[in-house]
mmCIF file of C-alpha atoms and ligand atoms in Angstrom:
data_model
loop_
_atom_site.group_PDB
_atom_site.id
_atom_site.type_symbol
_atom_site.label_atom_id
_atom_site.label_comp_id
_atom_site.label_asym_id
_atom_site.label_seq_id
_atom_site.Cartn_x
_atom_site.Cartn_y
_atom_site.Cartn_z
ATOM 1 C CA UNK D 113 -14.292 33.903 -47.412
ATOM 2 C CA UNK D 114 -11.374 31.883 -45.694
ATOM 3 C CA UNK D 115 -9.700 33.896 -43.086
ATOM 4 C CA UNK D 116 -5.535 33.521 -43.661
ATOM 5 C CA UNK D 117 -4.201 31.368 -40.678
ATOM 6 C CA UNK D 118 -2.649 33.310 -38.165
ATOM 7 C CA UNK D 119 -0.367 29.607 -37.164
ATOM 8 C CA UNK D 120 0.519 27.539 -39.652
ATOM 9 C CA UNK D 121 1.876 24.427 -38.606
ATOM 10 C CA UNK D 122 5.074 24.324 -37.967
ATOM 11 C CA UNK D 123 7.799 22.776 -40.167
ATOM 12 C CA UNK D 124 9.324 19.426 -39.321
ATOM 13 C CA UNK D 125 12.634 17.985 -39.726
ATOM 14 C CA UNK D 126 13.125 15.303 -41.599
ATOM 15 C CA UNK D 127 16.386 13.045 -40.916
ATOM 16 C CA UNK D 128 18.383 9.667 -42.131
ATOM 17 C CA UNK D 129 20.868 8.074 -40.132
ATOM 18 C CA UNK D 130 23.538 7.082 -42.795
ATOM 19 C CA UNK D 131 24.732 3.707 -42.095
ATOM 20 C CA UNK D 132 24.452 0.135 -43.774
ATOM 21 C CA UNK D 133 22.060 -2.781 -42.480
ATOM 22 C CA UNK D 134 24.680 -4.787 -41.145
ATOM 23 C CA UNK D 135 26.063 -2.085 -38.778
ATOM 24 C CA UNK D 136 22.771 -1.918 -36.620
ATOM 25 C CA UNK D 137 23.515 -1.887 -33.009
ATOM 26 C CA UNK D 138 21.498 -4.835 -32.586
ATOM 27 C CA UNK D 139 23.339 -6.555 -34.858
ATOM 28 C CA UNK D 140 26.411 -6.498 -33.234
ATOM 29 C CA UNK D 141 26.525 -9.746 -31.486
ATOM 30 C CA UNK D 142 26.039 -11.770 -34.920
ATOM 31 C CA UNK D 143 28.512 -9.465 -37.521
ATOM 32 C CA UNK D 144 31.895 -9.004 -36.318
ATOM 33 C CA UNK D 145 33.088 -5.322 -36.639
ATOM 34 C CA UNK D 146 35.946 -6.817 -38.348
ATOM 35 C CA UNK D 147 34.201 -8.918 -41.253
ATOM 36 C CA UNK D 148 32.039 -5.182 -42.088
ATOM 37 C CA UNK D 149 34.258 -4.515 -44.933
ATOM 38 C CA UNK D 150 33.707 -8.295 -46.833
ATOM 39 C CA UNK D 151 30.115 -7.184 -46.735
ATOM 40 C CA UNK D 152 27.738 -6.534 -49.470
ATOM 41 C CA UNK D 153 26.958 -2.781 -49.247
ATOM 42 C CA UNK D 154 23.992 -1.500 -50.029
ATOM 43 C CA UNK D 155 24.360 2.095 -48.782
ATOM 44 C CA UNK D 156 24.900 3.758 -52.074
ATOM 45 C CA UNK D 157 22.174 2.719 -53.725
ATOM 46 C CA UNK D 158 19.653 3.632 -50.808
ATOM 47 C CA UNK D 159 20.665 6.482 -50.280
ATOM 48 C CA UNK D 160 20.325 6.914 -54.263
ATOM 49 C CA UNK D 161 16.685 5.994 -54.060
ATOM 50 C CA UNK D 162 16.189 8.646 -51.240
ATOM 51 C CA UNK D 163 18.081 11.627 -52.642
ATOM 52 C CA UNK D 164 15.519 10.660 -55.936
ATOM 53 C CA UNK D 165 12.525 10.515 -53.432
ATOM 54 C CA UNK D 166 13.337 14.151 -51.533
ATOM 55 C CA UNK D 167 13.871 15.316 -54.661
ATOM 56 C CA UNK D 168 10.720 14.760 -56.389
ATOM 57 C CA UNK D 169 9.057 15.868 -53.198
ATOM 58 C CA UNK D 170 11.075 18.845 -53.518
ATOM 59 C CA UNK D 171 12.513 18.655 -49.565
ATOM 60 C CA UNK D 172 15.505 19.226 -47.795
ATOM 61 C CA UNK D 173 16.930 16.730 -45.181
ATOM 62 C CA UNK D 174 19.266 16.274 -42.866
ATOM 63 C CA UNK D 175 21.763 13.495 -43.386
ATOM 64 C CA UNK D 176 23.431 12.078 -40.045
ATOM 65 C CA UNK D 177 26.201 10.557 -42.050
ATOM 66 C CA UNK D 178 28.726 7.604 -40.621
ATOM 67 C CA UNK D 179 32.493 8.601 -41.269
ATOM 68 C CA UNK D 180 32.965 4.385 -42.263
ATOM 69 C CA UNK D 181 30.448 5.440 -44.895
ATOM 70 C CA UNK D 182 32.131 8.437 -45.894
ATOM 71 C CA UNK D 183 35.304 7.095 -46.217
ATOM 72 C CA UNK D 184 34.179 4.479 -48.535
ATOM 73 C CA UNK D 185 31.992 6.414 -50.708
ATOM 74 C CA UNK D 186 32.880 10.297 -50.580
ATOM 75 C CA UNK D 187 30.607 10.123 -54.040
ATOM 76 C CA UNK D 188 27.603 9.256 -51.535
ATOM 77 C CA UNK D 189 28.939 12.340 -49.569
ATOM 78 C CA UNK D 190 29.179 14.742 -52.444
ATOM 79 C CA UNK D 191 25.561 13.816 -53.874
ATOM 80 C CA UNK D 192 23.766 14.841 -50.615
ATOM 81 C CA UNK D 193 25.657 18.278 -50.826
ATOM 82 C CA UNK D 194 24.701 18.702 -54.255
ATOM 83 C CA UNK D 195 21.046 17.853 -53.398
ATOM 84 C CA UNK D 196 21.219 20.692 -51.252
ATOM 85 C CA UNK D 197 20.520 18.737 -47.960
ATOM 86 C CA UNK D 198 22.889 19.195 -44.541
ATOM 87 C CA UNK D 199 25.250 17.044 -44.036
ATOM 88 C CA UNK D 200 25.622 16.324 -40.676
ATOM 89 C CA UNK D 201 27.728 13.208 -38.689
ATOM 90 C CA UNK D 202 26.834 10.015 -37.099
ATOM 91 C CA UNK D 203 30.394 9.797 -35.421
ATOM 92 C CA UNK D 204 32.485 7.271 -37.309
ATOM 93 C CA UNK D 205 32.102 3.761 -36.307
ATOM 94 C CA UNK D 206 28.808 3.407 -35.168
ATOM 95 C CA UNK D 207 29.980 2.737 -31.649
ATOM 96 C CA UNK D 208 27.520 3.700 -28.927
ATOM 97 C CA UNK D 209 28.256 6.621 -27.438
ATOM 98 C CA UNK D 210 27.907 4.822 -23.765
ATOM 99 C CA UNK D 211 30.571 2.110 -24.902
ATOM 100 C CA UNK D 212 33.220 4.647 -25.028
ATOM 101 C CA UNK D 213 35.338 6.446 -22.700
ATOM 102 C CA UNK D 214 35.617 10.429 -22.838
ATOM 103 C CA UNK D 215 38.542 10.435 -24.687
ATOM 104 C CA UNK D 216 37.479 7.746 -27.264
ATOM 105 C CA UNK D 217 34.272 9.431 -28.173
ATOM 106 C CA UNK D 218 36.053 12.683 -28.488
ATOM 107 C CA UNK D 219 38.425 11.284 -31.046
ATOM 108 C CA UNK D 220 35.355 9.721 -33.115
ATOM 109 C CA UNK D 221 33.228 12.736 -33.303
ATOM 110 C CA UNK D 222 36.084 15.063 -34.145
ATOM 111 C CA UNK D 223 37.407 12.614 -37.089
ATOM 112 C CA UNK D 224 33.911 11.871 -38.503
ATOM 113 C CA UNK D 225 33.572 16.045 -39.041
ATOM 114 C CA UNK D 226 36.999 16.260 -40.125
ATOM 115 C CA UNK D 227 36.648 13.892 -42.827
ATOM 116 C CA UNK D 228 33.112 15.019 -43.595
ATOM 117 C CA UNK D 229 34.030 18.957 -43.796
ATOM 118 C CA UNK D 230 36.755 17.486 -46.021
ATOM 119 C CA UNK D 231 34.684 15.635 -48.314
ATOM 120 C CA UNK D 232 31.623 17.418 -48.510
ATOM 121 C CA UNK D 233 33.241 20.660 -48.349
ATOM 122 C CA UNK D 234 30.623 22.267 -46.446
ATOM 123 C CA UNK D 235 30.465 22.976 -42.355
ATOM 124 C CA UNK D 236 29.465 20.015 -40.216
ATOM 125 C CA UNK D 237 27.683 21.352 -37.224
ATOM 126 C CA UNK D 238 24.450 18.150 -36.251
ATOM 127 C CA UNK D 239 25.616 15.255 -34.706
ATOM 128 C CA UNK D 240 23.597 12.036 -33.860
ATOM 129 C CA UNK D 241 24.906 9.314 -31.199
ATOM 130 C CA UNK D 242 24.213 5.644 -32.307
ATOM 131 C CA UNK D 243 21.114 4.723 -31.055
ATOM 132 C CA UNK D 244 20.417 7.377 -28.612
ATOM 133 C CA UNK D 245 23.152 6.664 -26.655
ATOM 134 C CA UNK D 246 23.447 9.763 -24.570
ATOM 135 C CA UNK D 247 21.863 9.419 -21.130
ATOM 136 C CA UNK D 248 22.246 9.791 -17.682
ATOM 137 C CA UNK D 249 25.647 8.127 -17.220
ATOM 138 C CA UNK D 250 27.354 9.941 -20.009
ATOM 139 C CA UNK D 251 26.064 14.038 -19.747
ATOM 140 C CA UNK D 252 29.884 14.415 -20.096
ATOM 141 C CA UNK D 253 29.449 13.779 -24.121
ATOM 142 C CA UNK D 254 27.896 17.385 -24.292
ATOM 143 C CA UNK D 255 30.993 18.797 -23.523
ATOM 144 C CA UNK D 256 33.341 16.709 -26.047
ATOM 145 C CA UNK D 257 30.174 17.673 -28.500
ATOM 146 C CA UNK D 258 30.757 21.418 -27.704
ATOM 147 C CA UNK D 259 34.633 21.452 -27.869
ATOM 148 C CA UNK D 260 34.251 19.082 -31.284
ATOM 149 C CA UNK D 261 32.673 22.639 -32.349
ATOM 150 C CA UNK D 262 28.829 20.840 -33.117
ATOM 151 C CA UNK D 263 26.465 23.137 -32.856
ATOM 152 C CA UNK D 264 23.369 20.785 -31.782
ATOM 153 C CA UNK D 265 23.091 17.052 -31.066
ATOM 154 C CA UNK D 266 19.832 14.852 -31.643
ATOM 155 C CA UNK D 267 21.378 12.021 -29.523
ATOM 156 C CA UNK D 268 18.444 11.888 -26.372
ATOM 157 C CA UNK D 269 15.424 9.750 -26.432
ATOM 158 C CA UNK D 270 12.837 10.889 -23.957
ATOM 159 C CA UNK D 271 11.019 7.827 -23.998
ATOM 160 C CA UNK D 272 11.528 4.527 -22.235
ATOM 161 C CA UNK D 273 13.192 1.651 -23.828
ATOM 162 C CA UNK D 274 15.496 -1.185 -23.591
ATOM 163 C CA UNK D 275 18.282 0.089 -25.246
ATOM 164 C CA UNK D 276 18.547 3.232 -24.882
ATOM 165 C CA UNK D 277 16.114 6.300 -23.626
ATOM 166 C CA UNK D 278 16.108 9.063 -20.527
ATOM 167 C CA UNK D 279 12.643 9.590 -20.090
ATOM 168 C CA UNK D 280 12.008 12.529 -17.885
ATOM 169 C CA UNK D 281 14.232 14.432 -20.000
ATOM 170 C CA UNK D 282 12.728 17.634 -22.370
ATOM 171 C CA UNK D 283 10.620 16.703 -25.510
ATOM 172 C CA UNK D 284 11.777 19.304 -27.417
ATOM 173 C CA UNK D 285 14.658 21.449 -28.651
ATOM 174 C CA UNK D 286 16.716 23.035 -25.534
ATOM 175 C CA UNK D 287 20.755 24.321 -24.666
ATOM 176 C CA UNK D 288 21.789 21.538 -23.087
ATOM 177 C CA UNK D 289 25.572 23.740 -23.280
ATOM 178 C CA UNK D 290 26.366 26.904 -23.856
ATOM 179 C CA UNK D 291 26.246 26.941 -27.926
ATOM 180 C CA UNK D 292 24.920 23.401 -28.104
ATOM 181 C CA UNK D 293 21.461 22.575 -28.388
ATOM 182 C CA UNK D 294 20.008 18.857 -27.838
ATOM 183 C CA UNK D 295 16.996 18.297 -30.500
ATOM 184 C CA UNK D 296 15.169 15.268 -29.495
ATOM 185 C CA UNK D 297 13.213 12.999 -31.904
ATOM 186 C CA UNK D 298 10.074 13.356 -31.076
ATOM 187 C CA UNK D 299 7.643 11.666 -28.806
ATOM 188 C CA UNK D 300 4.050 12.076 -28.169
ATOM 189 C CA UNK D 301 2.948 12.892 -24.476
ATOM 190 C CA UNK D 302 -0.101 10.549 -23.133
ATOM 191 C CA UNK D 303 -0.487 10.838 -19.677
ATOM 192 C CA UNK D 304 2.159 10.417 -18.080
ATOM 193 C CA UNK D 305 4.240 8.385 -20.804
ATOM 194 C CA UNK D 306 5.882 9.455 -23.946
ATOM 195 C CA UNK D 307 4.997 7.612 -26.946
ATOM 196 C CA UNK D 308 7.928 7.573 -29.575
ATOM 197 C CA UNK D 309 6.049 8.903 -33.212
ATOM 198 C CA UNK D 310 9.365 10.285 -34.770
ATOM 199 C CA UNK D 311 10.612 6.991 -36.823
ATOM 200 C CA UNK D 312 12.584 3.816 -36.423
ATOM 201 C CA UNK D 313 10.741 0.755 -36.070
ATOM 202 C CA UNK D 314 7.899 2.207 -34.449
ATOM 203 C CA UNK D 315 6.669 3.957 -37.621
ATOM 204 C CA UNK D 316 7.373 0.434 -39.595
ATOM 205 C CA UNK D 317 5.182 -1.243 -36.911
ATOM 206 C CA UNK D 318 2.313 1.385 -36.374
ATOM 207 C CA UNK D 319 -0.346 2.066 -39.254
ATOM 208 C CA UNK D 320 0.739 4.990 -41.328
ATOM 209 C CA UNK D 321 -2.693 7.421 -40.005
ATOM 210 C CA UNK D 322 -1.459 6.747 -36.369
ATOM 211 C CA UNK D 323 2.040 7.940 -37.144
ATOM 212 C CA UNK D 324 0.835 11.226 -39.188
ATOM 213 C CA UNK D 325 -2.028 11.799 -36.243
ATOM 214 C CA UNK D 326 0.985 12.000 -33.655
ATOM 215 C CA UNK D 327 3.001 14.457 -35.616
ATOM 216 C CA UNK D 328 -0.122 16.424 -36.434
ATOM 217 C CA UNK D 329 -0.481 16.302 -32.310
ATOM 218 C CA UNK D 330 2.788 17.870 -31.892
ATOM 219 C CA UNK D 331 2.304 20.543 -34.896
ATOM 220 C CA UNK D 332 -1.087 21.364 -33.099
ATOM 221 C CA UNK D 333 -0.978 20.598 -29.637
ATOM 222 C CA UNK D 334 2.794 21.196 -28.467
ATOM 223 C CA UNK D 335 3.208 24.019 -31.531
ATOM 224 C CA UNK D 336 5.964 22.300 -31.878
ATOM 225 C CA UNK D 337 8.157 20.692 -35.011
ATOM 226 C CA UNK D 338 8.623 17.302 -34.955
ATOM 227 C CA UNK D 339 12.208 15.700 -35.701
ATOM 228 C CA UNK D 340 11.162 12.401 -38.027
ATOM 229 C CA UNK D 341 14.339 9.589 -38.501
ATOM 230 C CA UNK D 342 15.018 6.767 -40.585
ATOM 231 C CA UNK D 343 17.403 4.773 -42.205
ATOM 232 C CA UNK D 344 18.792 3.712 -45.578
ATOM 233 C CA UNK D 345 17.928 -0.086 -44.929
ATOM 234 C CA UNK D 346 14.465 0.855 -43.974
ATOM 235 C CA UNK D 347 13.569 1.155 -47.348
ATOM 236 C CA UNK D 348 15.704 -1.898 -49.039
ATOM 237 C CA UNK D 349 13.208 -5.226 -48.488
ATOM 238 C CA UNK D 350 16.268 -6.952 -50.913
ATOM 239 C CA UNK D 351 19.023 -6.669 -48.349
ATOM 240 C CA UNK D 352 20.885 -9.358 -47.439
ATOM 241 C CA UNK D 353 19.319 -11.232 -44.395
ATOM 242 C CA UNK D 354 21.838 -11.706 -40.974
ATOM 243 C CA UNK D 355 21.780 -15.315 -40.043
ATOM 244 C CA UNK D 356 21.585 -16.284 -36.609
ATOM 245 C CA UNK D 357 19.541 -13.296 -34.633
ATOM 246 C CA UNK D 358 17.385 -13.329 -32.142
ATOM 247 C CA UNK D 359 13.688 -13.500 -33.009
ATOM 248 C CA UNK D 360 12.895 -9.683 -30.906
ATOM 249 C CA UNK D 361 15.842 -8.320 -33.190
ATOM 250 C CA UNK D 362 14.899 -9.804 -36.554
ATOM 251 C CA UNK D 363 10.916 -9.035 -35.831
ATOM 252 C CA UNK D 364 12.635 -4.872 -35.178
ATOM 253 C CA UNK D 365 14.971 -4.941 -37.589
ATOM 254 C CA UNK D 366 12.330 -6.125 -40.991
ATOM 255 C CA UNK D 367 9.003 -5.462 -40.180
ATOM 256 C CA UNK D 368 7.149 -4.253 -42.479
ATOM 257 C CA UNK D 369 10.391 -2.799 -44.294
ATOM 258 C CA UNK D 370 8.899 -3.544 -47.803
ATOM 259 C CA UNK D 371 6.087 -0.778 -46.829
ATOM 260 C CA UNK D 372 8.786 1.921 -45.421
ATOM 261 C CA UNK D 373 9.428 3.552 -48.772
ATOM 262 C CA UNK D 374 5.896 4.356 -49.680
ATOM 263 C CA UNK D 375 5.058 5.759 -46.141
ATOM 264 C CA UNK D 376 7.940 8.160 -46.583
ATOM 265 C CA UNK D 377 6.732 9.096 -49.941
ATOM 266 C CA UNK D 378 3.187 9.797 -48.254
ATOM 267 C CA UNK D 379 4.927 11.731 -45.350
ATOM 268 C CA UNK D 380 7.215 13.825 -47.143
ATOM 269 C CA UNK D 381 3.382 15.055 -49.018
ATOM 270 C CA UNK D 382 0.974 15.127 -45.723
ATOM 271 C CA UNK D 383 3.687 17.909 -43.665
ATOM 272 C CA UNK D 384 5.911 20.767 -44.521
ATOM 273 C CA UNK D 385 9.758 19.353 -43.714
ATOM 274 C CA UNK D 386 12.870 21.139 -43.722
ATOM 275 C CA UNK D 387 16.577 20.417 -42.940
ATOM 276 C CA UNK D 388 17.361 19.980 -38.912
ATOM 277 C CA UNK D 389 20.043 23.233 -39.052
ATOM 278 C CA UNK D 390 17.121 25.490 -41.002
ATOM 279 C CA UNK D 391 14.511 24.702 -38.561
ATOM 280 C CA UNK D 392 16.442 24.960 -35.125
ATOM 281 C CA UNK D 393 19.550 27.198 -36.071
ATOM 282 C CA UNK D 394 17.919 29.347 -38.660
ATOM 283 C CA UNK D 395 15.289 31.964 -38.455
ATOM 284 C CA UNK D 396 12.897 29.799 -37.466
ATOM 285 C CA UNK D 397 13.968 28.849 -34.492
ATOM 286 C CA UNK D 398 12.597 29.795 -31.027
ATOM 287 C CA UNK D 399 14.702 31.188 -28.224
ATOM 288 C CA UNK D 400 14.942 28.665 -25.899
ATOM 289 C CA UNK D 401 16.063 28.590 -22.258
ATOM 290 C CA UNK D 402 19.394 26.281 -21.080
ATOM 291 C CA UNK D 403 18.536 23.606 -18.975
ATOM 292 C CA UNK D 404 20.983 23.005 -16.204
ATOM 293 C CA UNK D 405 19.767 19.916 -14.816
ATOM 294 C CA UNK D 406 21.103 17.619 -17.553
ATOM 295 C CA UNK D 407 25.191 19.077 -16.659
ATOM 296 C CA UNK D 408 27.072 16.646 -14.837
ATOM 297 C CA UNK D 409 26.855 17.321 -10.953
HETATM 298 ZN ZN1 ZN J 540 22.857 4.512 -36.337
#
């Protein structure tokens, strides 16, 4: 007879990070944030593939939506409200979070909910910085992200990395303000190092039975759910190739990208997934203790 289990594994969060190919951080030094709009877009239809793909899979996501996006295609707003996913921001201009003065970042996260509360006509409470760009230098974004009225940020990478990262910060889900909660993406602890195993290029890079052993790890070992990320141009191996960058970028940027969309398919089968709000506002969630060290002294 099989005895019921007493722990399932826990559900995991599954979010995209709503912006086009050619407004990739590490693009910036080769497309001008000027010539974005003479650009071939190929958000729309991405996006379309993926709100097909979570569909058939039958699971909810989180959508960390860019307010440029928005703007341009409310339609592309309106379809991930009707698939019955969250619809959460990406601040508005894809402008690192660490690029920006207090004041500057304040206005960006408060227009991109504005104008996606307006268009989606649902609450906008998740927020995402631009590649991880909240770190030591700029704890002061926590507050702007409280008084913006967000309810959580996934904005900290506790891993080590050239552009962005705070390593010996928590792994997992914790106040970082009073009513604001900071939800990493998640990382794998071995030894003394975290090993990112949450998304991005890694999960292009790594074979696909490394990736869904280190989420397993997390589900088992750290009984914890894991916070997966990618984005639209992941899965889009026709998009329009940027002339002129750097080999490290371009090797980041499109490897393996004609493989993404079929790894996601197999993902979205091999764990239980869920929308970010569901999983760490909801029921679900854990109570979990505020951690003072990461307020600015
Ligand atoms: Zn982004």
């Amino acid at each position: 007879m099989l005895m019921p289990n007493k722990n399932p594994a826990p559900r995991n969060a599954m979010s995209i990070d709503v912006e086009d190919y050619f407004q990739v951080s590490a693009f910036a030094p080769y497309i001008r944030r000027d010539d974005w709009n003479g650009l071939e877009c190929r958000v729309e239809r991405n996006i379309g593939r993926i709100l097909a793909l979570l569909a058939d899979k039958q699971v909810h996501a989180t959508f960390f939506t860019l307010g440029w996006i928005a703007e341009r295609y409310p339609q592309v707003v309106k379809a991930i409200v009707a698939g019955g996913h969250e619809l959460a921001s990406h601040g508005y201009g894809h402008e690192r979070a660490s690029d920006l003065s207090p004041a500057a970042f304040l206005e960006d996260i408060a227009s991109a909910k504005k104008l996606l509360e307006d268009l989606g006509g649902v609450p906008v409470v998740g927020y995402r910085a631009p590649s991880f760009s909240i770190g030591k230098g700029n704890l002061w974004a926590f507050d702007m992200l409280r008084d913006a009225g967000y309810r959580y940020s996934s904005s900290v990478y506790p891993i080590a990395h050239d552009h962005y990262g705070m390593p010996d910060s928590p792994r997992f889900a914790y106040p970082v303000r009073e009513g604001l909660l900071e939800i990493p993406v998640t990382t794998l602890r071995v030894g003394s190092r975290n090993l990112p195993s949450s998304g991005g290029g890694y999960f292009r890079l790594l074979p696909y039975a490394l990736s869904r052993w280190m989420i397993r790890r997390v589900n088992e070992i750290d009984g914890e759910s894991a916070v997966f990320y990618f984005h639209p141009w992941e899965i889009d191996p026709g998009q329009p190739r940027v002339a002129g960058v750097d080999a490290k970028s371009r090797f980041r940027h499109y490897v393996n990208i004609s493989r993404t969309e079929g790894r996601i398919a197999r993902l979205l089968e091999d764990f239980r997934w869920g929308r970010m709000d569901e999983i760490f506002l909801g029921r679900e969630a854990a109570p979990r203790a505020l951690v003072p060290s990461l307020s600015p002294a």
